[in-house]
CSV table of C-alpha atoms and ligand atoms in Angstrom, one decimal:
chain,number,residue,atom,x,y,z
A,239,UNK,CA,24.6,26.1,-15.1
A,240,UNK,CA,26.2,22.7,-15.8
A,241,UNK,CA,29.7,22.4,-14.2
A,242,UNK,CA,32.1,20.8,-16.6
A,243,UNK,CA,34.5,18.2,-15.3
A,244,UNK,CA,37.9,18.7,-16.9
A,245,UNK,CA,40.9,16.3,-16.9
A,246,UNK,CA,44.5,17.1,-16.3
A,247,UNK,CA,45.3,17.0,-20.0
A,248,UNK,CA,46.9,19.7,-22.1
A,249,UNK,CA,43.6,19.9,-24.1
A,250,UNK,CA,41.4,20.3,-21.1
A,251,UNK,CA,43.7,22.9,-19.5
A,252,UNK,CA,43.4,24.8,-22.7
A,253,UNK,CA,39.6,24.7,-22.3
A,254,UNK,CA,39.9,25.8,-18.7
A,255,UNK,CA,42.1,28.8,-19.7
A,256,UNK,CA,39.6,29.8,-22.4
A,257,UNK,CA,36.8,29.8,-19.8
A,258,UNK,CA,39.0,32.0,-17.5
A,259,UNK,CA,39.8,34.4,-20.4
A,260,UNK,CA,36.1,34.7,-21.2
A,261,UNK,CA,35.4,35.8,-17.7
A,262,UNK,CA,34.3,32.4,-16.3
A,263,UNK,CA,35.2,30.5,-13.2
A,264,UNK,CA,37.3,27.3,-13.0
A,265,UNK,CA,38.2,25.4,-9.9
A,266,UNK,CA,41.7,24.0,-10.0
A,267,UNK,CA,44.1,22.0,-7.8
A,268,UNK,CA,47.0,23.6,-5.9
A,269,UNK,CA,49.3,22.0,-3.4
A,270,UNK,CA,47.5,23.7,-0.5
A,271,UNK,CA,43.7,23.5,-1.3
A,272,UNK,CA,41.7,23.8,-4.5
A,273,UNK,CA,41.3,27.3,-5.8
A,274,UNK,CA,38.3,29.0,-7.5
A,275,UNK,CA,40.0,30.8,-10.3
A,276,UNK,CA,39.0,33.9,-12.3
A,277,UNK,CA,41.0,36.4,-14.4
A,278,UNK,CA,42.5,38.6,-11.7
A,279,UNK,CA,42.4,41.6,-14.0
A,280,UNK,CA,38.8,41.3,-15.0
A,281,UNK,CA,36.6,43.0,-12.4
A,282,UNK,CA,33.4,41.4,-13.6
A,283,UNK,CA,34.9,37.9,-13.4
A,284,UNK,CA,36.2,38.5,-9.9
A,285,UNK,CA,32.9,39.8,-8.8
A,286,UNK,CA,31.3,36.5,-9.8
A,287,UNK,CA,33.7,34.6,-7.6
A,288,UNK,CA,32.3,36.4,-4.5
A,289,UNK,CA,28.8,35.5,-5.7
A,290,UNK,CA,29.7,31.8,-6.3
A,291,UNK,CA,31.3,31.5,-2.9
A,292,UNK,CA,28.8,33.6,-0.9
A,293,UNK,CA,31.9,35.6,0.2
A,294,UNK,CA,31.8,39.1,1.7
A,295,UNK,CA,33.2,41.4,-0.9
A,296,UNK,CA,35.7,43.2,1.4
A,297,UNK,CA,37.6,40.0,1.7
A,298,UNK,CA,40.4,40.2,-0.9
A,299,UNK,CA,41.7,37.5,-3.2
A,300,UNK,CA,45.1,36.0,-3.7
A,301,UNK,CA,46.5,36.6,-7.2
A,302,UNK,CA,48.3,33.5,-8.5
A,303,UNK,CA,51.2,33.9,-10.9
A,304,UNK,CA,53.4,31.4,-12.8
A,305,UNK,CA,56.6,33.4,-13.2
A,306,UNK,CA,58.5,36.3,-11.7
A,307,UNK,CA,57.7,38.7,-14.5
A,308,UNK,CA,54.1,38.6,-13.5
A,309,UNK,CA,55.0,39.8,-10.0
A,310,UNK,CA,56.0,43.2,-11.3
A,311,UNK,CA,52.8,43.4,-13.3
A,312,UNK,CA,50.6,43.2,-10.2
A,313,UNK,CA,52.8,44.4,-7.3
A,314,UNK,CA,55.3,47.2,-6.7
A,315,UNK,CA,58.0,48.0,-4.1
A,316,UNK,CA,58.6,44.3,-3.7
A,317,UNK,CA,62.1,44.7,-2.1
A,318,UNK,CA,65.0,42.4,-1.3
A,319,UNK,CA,63.5,40.4,1.5
A,320,UNK,CA,60.5,39.3,-0.6
A,321,UNK,CA,62.8,38.3,-3.5
A,322,UNK,CA,64.8,36.1,-1.1
A,323,UNK,CA,61.5,34.5,0.1
A,324,UNK,CA,60.4,34.0,-3.5
A,325,UNK,CA,63.6,32.4,-4.3
A,326,UNK,CA,63.4,30.0,-1.3
A,327,UNK,CA,59.7,29.2,-1.2
A,328,UNK,CA,58.2,29.9,-4.7
A,329,UNK,CA,56.7,28.1,-6.3
A,330,UNK,CA,55.1,26.9,-3.1
A,331,UNK,CA,52.6,27.5,-0.2
A,332,UNK,CA,53.6,31.1,0.5
A,333,UNK,CA,51.6,34.3,-0.3
A,334,UNK,CA,53.2,37.7,0.0
A,335,UNK,CA,51.3,41.0,0.4
A,336,UNK,CA,52.7,44.1,-1.5
A,337,UNK,CA,51.6,47.5,-2.7
A,338,UNK,CA,49.5,46.9,-5.7
A,339,UNK,CA,49.8,48.1,-9.3
A,340,UNK,CA,47.0,50.1,-10.8
A,341,UNK,CA,46.2,47.3,-13.2
A,342,UNK,CA,44.7,45.2,-10.4
A,343,UNK,CA,41.0,46.0,-10.0
A,344,UNK,CA,39.6,47.2,-6.6
A,345,UNK,CA,37.3,44.2,-6.5
A,346,UNK,CA,40.3,41.8,-6.5
A,347,UNK,CA,42.0,43.5,-3.5
A,348,UNK,CA,38.8,44.2,-1.7
A,349,UNK,CA,39.5,47.9,-2.1
A,350,UNK,CA,42.9,47.7,-0.4
A,351,UNK,CA,45.9,49.4,-1.8
A,352,UNK,CA,47.8,46.1,-1.4
A,353,UNK,CA,47.7,42.9,-3.3
A,354,UNK,CA,48.4,39.3,-2.1
A,355,UNK,CA,50.5,37.2,-4.6
A,356,UNK,CA,51.4,33.6,-4.7
A,357,UNK,CA,53.2,31.3,-7.2
A,358,UNK,CA,51.8,27.8,-6.6
A,359,UNK,CA,54.0,24.7,-7.0
A,360,UNK,CA,51.2,22.5,-8.4
A,361,UNK,CA,52.0,21.9,-12.1
A,362,UNK,CA,48.4,22.0,-13.3
A,363,UNK,CA,47.9,25.3,-11.5
A,364,UNK,CA,50.9,26.8,-13.2
A,365,UNK,CA,50.1,25.4,-16.6
A,366,UNK,CA,46.6,26.9,-16.3
A,367,UNK,CA,48.0,30.4,-15.4
A,368,UNK,CA,50.5,30.2,-18.2
A,369,UNK,CA,48.0,29.1,-20.7
A,370,UNK,CA,45.5,31.8,-19.7
A,371,UNK,CA,48.3,34.4,-20.0
A,372,UNK,CA,46.8,36.4,-17.1
A,373,UNK,CA,47.2,36.3,-13.3
A,374,UNK,CA,44.5,34.2,-11.7
A,375,UNK,CA,42.6,35.4,-8.6
A,376,UNK,CA,41.6,32.4,-6.5
A,377,UNK,CA,40.2,32.0,-3.1
A,378,UNK,CA,39.7,28.5,-1.8
A,379,UNK,CA,37.0,26.7,-3.8
A,380,UNK,CA,34.6,26.1,-0.9
A,381,UNK,CA,31.4,27.9,0.1
A,382,UNK,CA,32.3,30.7,2.4
A,383,UNK,CA,32.6,29.5,6.0
A,384,UNK,CA,33.0,25.8,5.2
A,385,UNK,CA,36.1,23.6,5.6
A,386,UNK,CA,38.7,24.0,2.8
A,387,UNK,CA,38.4,21.8,-0.3
A,388,UNK,CA,41.3,19.3,-0.6
A,389,UNK,CA,39.8,17.0,-3.3
A,390,UNK,CA,37.9,17.7,-6.5
A,391,UNK,CA,34.9,16.0,-4.9
A,392,UNK,CA,34.9,18.5,-2.1
A,393,UNK,CA,34.8,21.2,-4.7
A,394,UNK,CA,31.9,19.7,-6.5
A,395,UNK,CA,30.1,19.2,-3.1
A,396,UNK,CA,30.1,23.0,-2.7
A,397,UNK,CA,30.3,24.4,-6.2
A,398,UNK,CA,28.4,22.1,-8.5
A,399,UNK,CA,26.1,24.3,-10.7
A,400,UNK,CA,27.7,27.5,-9.4
A,401,UNK,CA,30.8,27.6,-11.6
A,402,UNK,CA,31.7,26.7,-15.2
A,403,UNK,CA,34.3,24.0,-14.6
A,404,UNK,CA,36.5,22.0,-12.2
A,405,UNK,CA,39.8,20.5,-13.1
A,406,UNK,CA,39.6,17.0,-11.6
A,407,UNK,CA,43.1,16.9,-10.0
A,408,UNK,CA,44.7,15.0,-7.2
A,409,UNK,CA,44.2,15.3,-3.5
A,410,UNK,CA,46.1,18.4,-2.2
A,411,UNK,CA,49.5,17.5,-0.6
A,412,UNK,CA,49.6,20.3,2.1
A,413,UNK,CA,45.9,20.4,2.9
A,414,UNK,CA,45.8,23.8,4.6
A,415,UNK,CA,46.0,27.2,2.8
A,416,UNK,CA,49.2,29.1,2.2
A,417,UNK,CA,51.1,31.2,4.7
A,418,UNK,CA,50.2,34.9,4.1
A,419,UNK,CA,52.9,37.4,5.0
A,420,UNK,CA,52.6,41.1,4.8
A,421,UNK,CA,55.8,42.5,3.2
A,422,UNK,CA,54.8,46.2,3.1
A,423,UNK,CA,56.3,47.2,6.5
A,424,UNK,CA,59.8,47.3,7.9
A,425,UNK,CA,59.5,43.7,9.1
A,426,UNK,CA,57.4,40.8,7.8
A,427,UNK,CA,54.1,40.1,9.6
A,428,UNK,CA,52.4,36.7,9.3
A,429,UNK,CA,48.7,37.3,8.7
A,430,UNK,CA,47.8,33.6,8.2
A,431,UNK,CA,50.1,30.8,9.4
A,432,UNK,CA,50.7,27.9,7.0
A,433,UNK,CA,53.2,25.3,5.8
A,434,UNK,CA,56.0,27.9,5.5
A,435,UNK,CA,56.5,28.8,9.2
A,436,UNK,CA,57.6,31.9,11.1
A,437,UNK,CA,60.8,30.0,11.9
A,438,UNK,CA,61.4,29.2,8.2
A,439,UNK,CA,61.1,32.9,7.3
A,440,UNK,CA,63.2,34.1,10.2
A,441,UNK,CA,66.0,31.7,9.5
A,442,UNK,CA,66.2,32.7,5.9
A,443,UNK,CA,65.9,36.5,6.3
A,444,UNK,CA,67.7,36.7,9.6
A,445,UNK,CA,65.0,39.2,10.6
A,446,UNK,CA,62.5,39.1,13.4
A,447,UNK,CA,59.1,38.1,12.1
A,448,UNK,CA,55.8,38.7,14.0
A,449,UNK,CA,52.3,37.2,13.9
A,450,UNK,CA,49.4,39.6,13.3
A,451,UNK,CA,47.9,40.1,16.8
A,452,UNK,CA,44.5,39.2,15.4
A,453,UNK,CA,45.6,35.6,15.1
A,454,UNK,CA,45.3,35.4,18.9
A,455,UNK,CA,42.0,37.2,19.3
A,456,UNK,CA,38.9,35.2,19.9
A,457,UNK,CA,36.2,36.5,17.7
A,458,UNK,CA,32.9,37.2,19.4
A,459,UNK,CA,30.8,34.1,18.8
A,460,UNK,CA,27.4,35.9,19.0
A,461,UNK,CA,28.5,38.0,16.0
A,462,UNK,CA,29.6,34.9,14.0
A,463,UNK,CA,26.4,33.3,12.9
A,464,UNK,CA,26.2,30.0,11.0
A,465,UNK,CA,26.3,31.5,7.6
A,466,UNK,CA,29.8,32.7,8.3
A,467,UNK,CA,29.3,36.0,6.4
A,468,UNK,CA,28.6,38.3,9.3
A,469,UNK,CA,31.4,40.6,10.5
A,470,UNK,CA,32.7,40.2,14.0
A,471,UNK,CA,32.8,43.8,15.1
A,472,UNK,CA,35.7,45.0,17.1
A,473,UNK,CA,37.9,42.3,15.5
A,474,UNK,CA,40.0,44.1,13.0
A,475,UNK,CA,42.8,41.9,11.6
A,476,UNK,CA,45.1,43.1,8.8
A,477,UNK,CA,44.0,40.1,6.7
A,478,UNK,CA,40.3,40.8,6.2
A,479,UNK,CA,39.5,37.1,5.8
A,480,UNK,CA,40.6,36.3,9.4
A,481,UNK,CA,37.6,38.0,10.9
A,482,UNK,CA,35.0,35.7,9.5
A,483,UNK,CA,33.8,32.4,10.8
A,484,UNK,CA,35.8,29.7,9.0
A,485,UNK,CA,36.2,26.0,8.4
A,486,UNK,CA,32.9,25.2,10.1
A,487,UNK,CA,31.4,21.8,9.4
A,488,UNK,CA,27.7,21.1,10.3
A,489,UNK,CA,28.8,19.2,13.3
A,490,UNK,CA,29.9,21.0,16.4
A,491,UNK,CA,33.7,20.9,16.8
A,492,UNK,CA,35.4,20.9,20.3
A,493,UNK,CA,39.1,20.8,20.9
A,494,UNK,CA,40.4,18.7,23.8
A,495,UNK,CA,43.7,19.1,25.7
A,496,UNK,CA,44.1,15.5,26.9
A,497,UNK,CA,42.0,12.4,26.7
A,498,UNK,CA,39.2,12.2,24.1
A,499,UNK,CA,37.6,8.9,25.0
A,500,UNK,CA,36.0,9.8,28.3
A,501,UNK,CA,34.3,12.9,26.7
A,502,UNK,CA,33.2,10.8,23.7
A,503,UNK,CA,31.6,8.2,26.0
A,504,UNK,CA,29.9,10.9,28.0
A,505,UNK,CA,28.4,12.5,24.9
A,506,UNK,CA,27.4,9.2,23.4
A,507,UNK,CA,25.6,8.3,26.6
A,508,UNK,CA,23.5,11.4,26.0
A,509,UNK,CA,22.6,10.1,22.6
A,510,UNK,CA,24.9,12.4,20.6
A,511,UNK,CA,26.6,10.9,17.4
A,512,UNK,CA,30.3,11.5,18.2
A,513,UNK,CA,33.6,11.1,16.3
A,514,UNK,CA,37.1,11.7,17.5
A,515,UNK,CA,40.2,13.0,15.6
A,516,UNK,CA,43.7,12.4,17.0
A,517,UNK,CA,46.7,13.0,14.8
A,518,UNK,CA,49.3,12.4,17.5
A,519,UNK,CA,52.5,14.3,16.7
A,520,UNK,CA,52.2,14.0,13.0
A,521,UNK,CA,51.5,17.6,11.9
A,522,UNK,CA,52.0,16.9,8.1
A,523,UNK,CA,49.3,14.3,8.3
A,524,UNK,CA,47.1,16.5,10.4
A,525,UNK,CA,47.4,19.3,7.9
A,526,UNK,CA,46.7,17.0,5.0
A,527,UNK,CA,43.7,15.4,6.6
A,528,UNK,CA,42.0,17.9,8.9
A,529,UNK,CA,39.6,19.7,6.4
A,530,UNK,CA,38.9,16.4,4.6
A,531,UNK,CA,38.1,14.7,7.9
A,532,UNK,CA,35.6,17.4,8.9
A,533,UNK,CA,33.8,17.0,5.6
A,534,UNK,CA,33.9,13.2,5.8
A,535,UNK,CA,32.3,13.3,9.3
A,536,UNK,CA,29.6,15.7,8.1
A,537,UNK,CA,28.7,13.2,5.3
A,538,UNK,CA,28.3,10.5,8.0
A,539,UNK,CA,25.9,12.7,10.0
A,540,UNK,CA,28.2,13.1,13.0
A,541,UNK,CA,27.0,15.7,15.5
A,542,UNK,CA,30.0,16.3,17.7
A,543,UNK,CA,33.7,16.1,16.6
A,544,UNK,CA,36.2,15.9,19.4
A,545,UNK,CA,39.7,16.9,18.3
A,546,UNK,CA,42.9,16.4,20.2
A,547,UNK,CA,45.0,19.6,20.2
A,548,UNK,CA,48.4,19.5,18.5
A,549,UNK,CA,51.4,20.5,20.6
A,550,UNK,CA,53.9,20.5,17.8
A,551,UNK,CA,55.7,23.8,16.9
A,552,UNK,CA,55.9,25.2,13.4
A,553,UNK,CA,53.3,23.6,11.2
A,554,UNK,CA,51.5,22.5,14.4
A,555,UNK,CA,50.8,26.1,15.2
A,556,UNK,CA,49.3,26.7,11.7
A,557,UNK,CA,47.0,23.7,12.1
A,558,UNK,CA,45.9,24.7,15.6
A,559,UNK,CA,44.9,28.1,14.0
A,560,UNK,CA,42.5,26.2,11.7
A,561,UNK,CA,41.3,23.9,14.4
A,562,UNK,CA,40.5,26.7,16.8
A,563,UNK,CA,38.5,28.5,14.2
A,564,UNK,CA,36.6,25.4,13.1
A,565,UNK,CA,35.7,24.9,16.8
A,566,UNK,CA,34.7,28.6,17.3
A,567,UNK,CA,37.5,28.6,19.9
A,568,UNK,CA,35.8,25.9,22.0
A,569,UNK,CA,38.7,24.2,23.9
A,570,UNK,CA,38.4,22.1,27.0
A,571,UNK,CA,41.0,20.5,29.3
A,572,UNK,CA,40.5,16.9,30.2
B,22,TXA,O1,46.6,28.3,-0.3
B,22,TXA,C1,45.9,29.3,-0.6
B,22,TXA,O2,46.3,30.5,-0.3
B,22,TXA,C2,44.6,29.1,-1.4
B,22,TXA,C3,45.0,28.5,-2.7
B,22,TXA,C4,43.8,28.4,-3.6
B,22,TXA,O3,46.0,29.3,-3.3
B,22,TXA,N1,43.9,30.3,-1.5
B,22,TXA,C5,43.3,30.9,-0.4
B,22,TXA,O4,42.5,32.0,-0.7
B,22,TXA,O5,43.3,30.4,0.7
B,22,TXA,P1,41.5,32.6,0.3
B,22,TXA,O6,40.8,33.7,-0.5
B,22,TXA,O7,40.6,31.6,0.9
B,22,TXA,O8,42.3,33.3,1.5
B,22,TXA,C6,43.1,34.5,1.2
B,22,TXA,C7,43.5,35.1,2.4
B,22,TXA,C8,42.3,35.8,3.2
B,22,TXA,O9,42.5,35.6,4.6
B,22,TXA,C9,42.5,37.2,2.7
B,22,TXA,O10,41.9,38.1,3.7
B,22,TXA,C10,44.0,37.4,2.7
B,22,TXA,O11,44.4,36.2,2.1
B,22,TXA,N2,44.4,38.5,1.8
B,22,TXA,C11,44.2,38.6,0.4
B,22,TXA,N3,44.7,39.8,0.0
B,22,TXA,C12,45.1,40.4,1.0
B,22,TXA,C13,45.7,41.7,1.2
B,22,TXA,N4,45.9,42.6,0.2
B,22,TXA,N5,46.1,42.1,2.5
B,22,TXA,C14,45.9,41.2,3.5
B,22,TXA,N6,45.4,40.0,3.4
B,22,TXA,C15,45.0,39.6,2.2
B,23,MG,MG1,39.4,30.4,2.2
């Protein structure tokens, strides 16, 4: 298959929407990471997304919408709190989990009776959804287990020849995936931390918000082989995607509390090709660059990436979640 490069023009977005409507796959920019889009209501199309990504099929997709009418089409029992969150953070990097409507196929929700929904703020993404006239299921447009794609070239690196088209958009502003919040219980539960933080949600709703316990579990490394697809048994988060090995570059990643330089020198002396990443206190920059930096260092053939841990609250916590997973929870004090 030849992967078409499409531009951010009205004409090309129309071409992209036609591919989606015909059951094909199109990668497109969002403000978080690039998505790999398929018609969310077409089971066959969604099945091909799992294939293209090499993704385990019990890992459900986020359904992307462009307006509030579409929310009722795919979700039910949305409730007051969710509407408040939608008003404050949509369009934007927030995904909410609701009871699903029958119209959403099993394959889209990984067989769950819930559906994850997000309205992205990226204009190209919303234009594509509107033009397609159907909600778009889109996981991140990377091979399963690899760092998220924050540029169109990252997408091509993983997906060339596996999907019909890529919309060649800009670099993603946020750089890590959306916050996922389960809205089906009495109180919201954060299943995946992101740019919209626990504090943001608590302040708006005046409700206590918790993190899914699985966020703090360390998956068993032996059960998490390189290909990223194997299940870590005994690790049962509410968000099925959180149990798989994630964000792993070819290089080994190690997080360091404290000084990077002495450890880098040590490894270099042993003949290892080392690189260091230190974002200081700038969590916005860390979010924007972390996945991109991992990919860049892989291209350079680096063997060991030492990353200084972030100690900032809010967004810093969300980035640490990605950093820990990319490092397979390998953290040292120095
Ligand atoms: O920022 C984002 O959310 C990006 C862009 C493309 O929108 N998408 C993304 O999709 O990160 P993906 O498939 O890589 O991650 C979706 C996450 C997974 O952890 C999945 O398990 C969880 O959302 N999820 C999806 N549906 C769910 C559901 N019904 N209940 C619980 N978790 C769900
Ligand atoms: Mg992903």
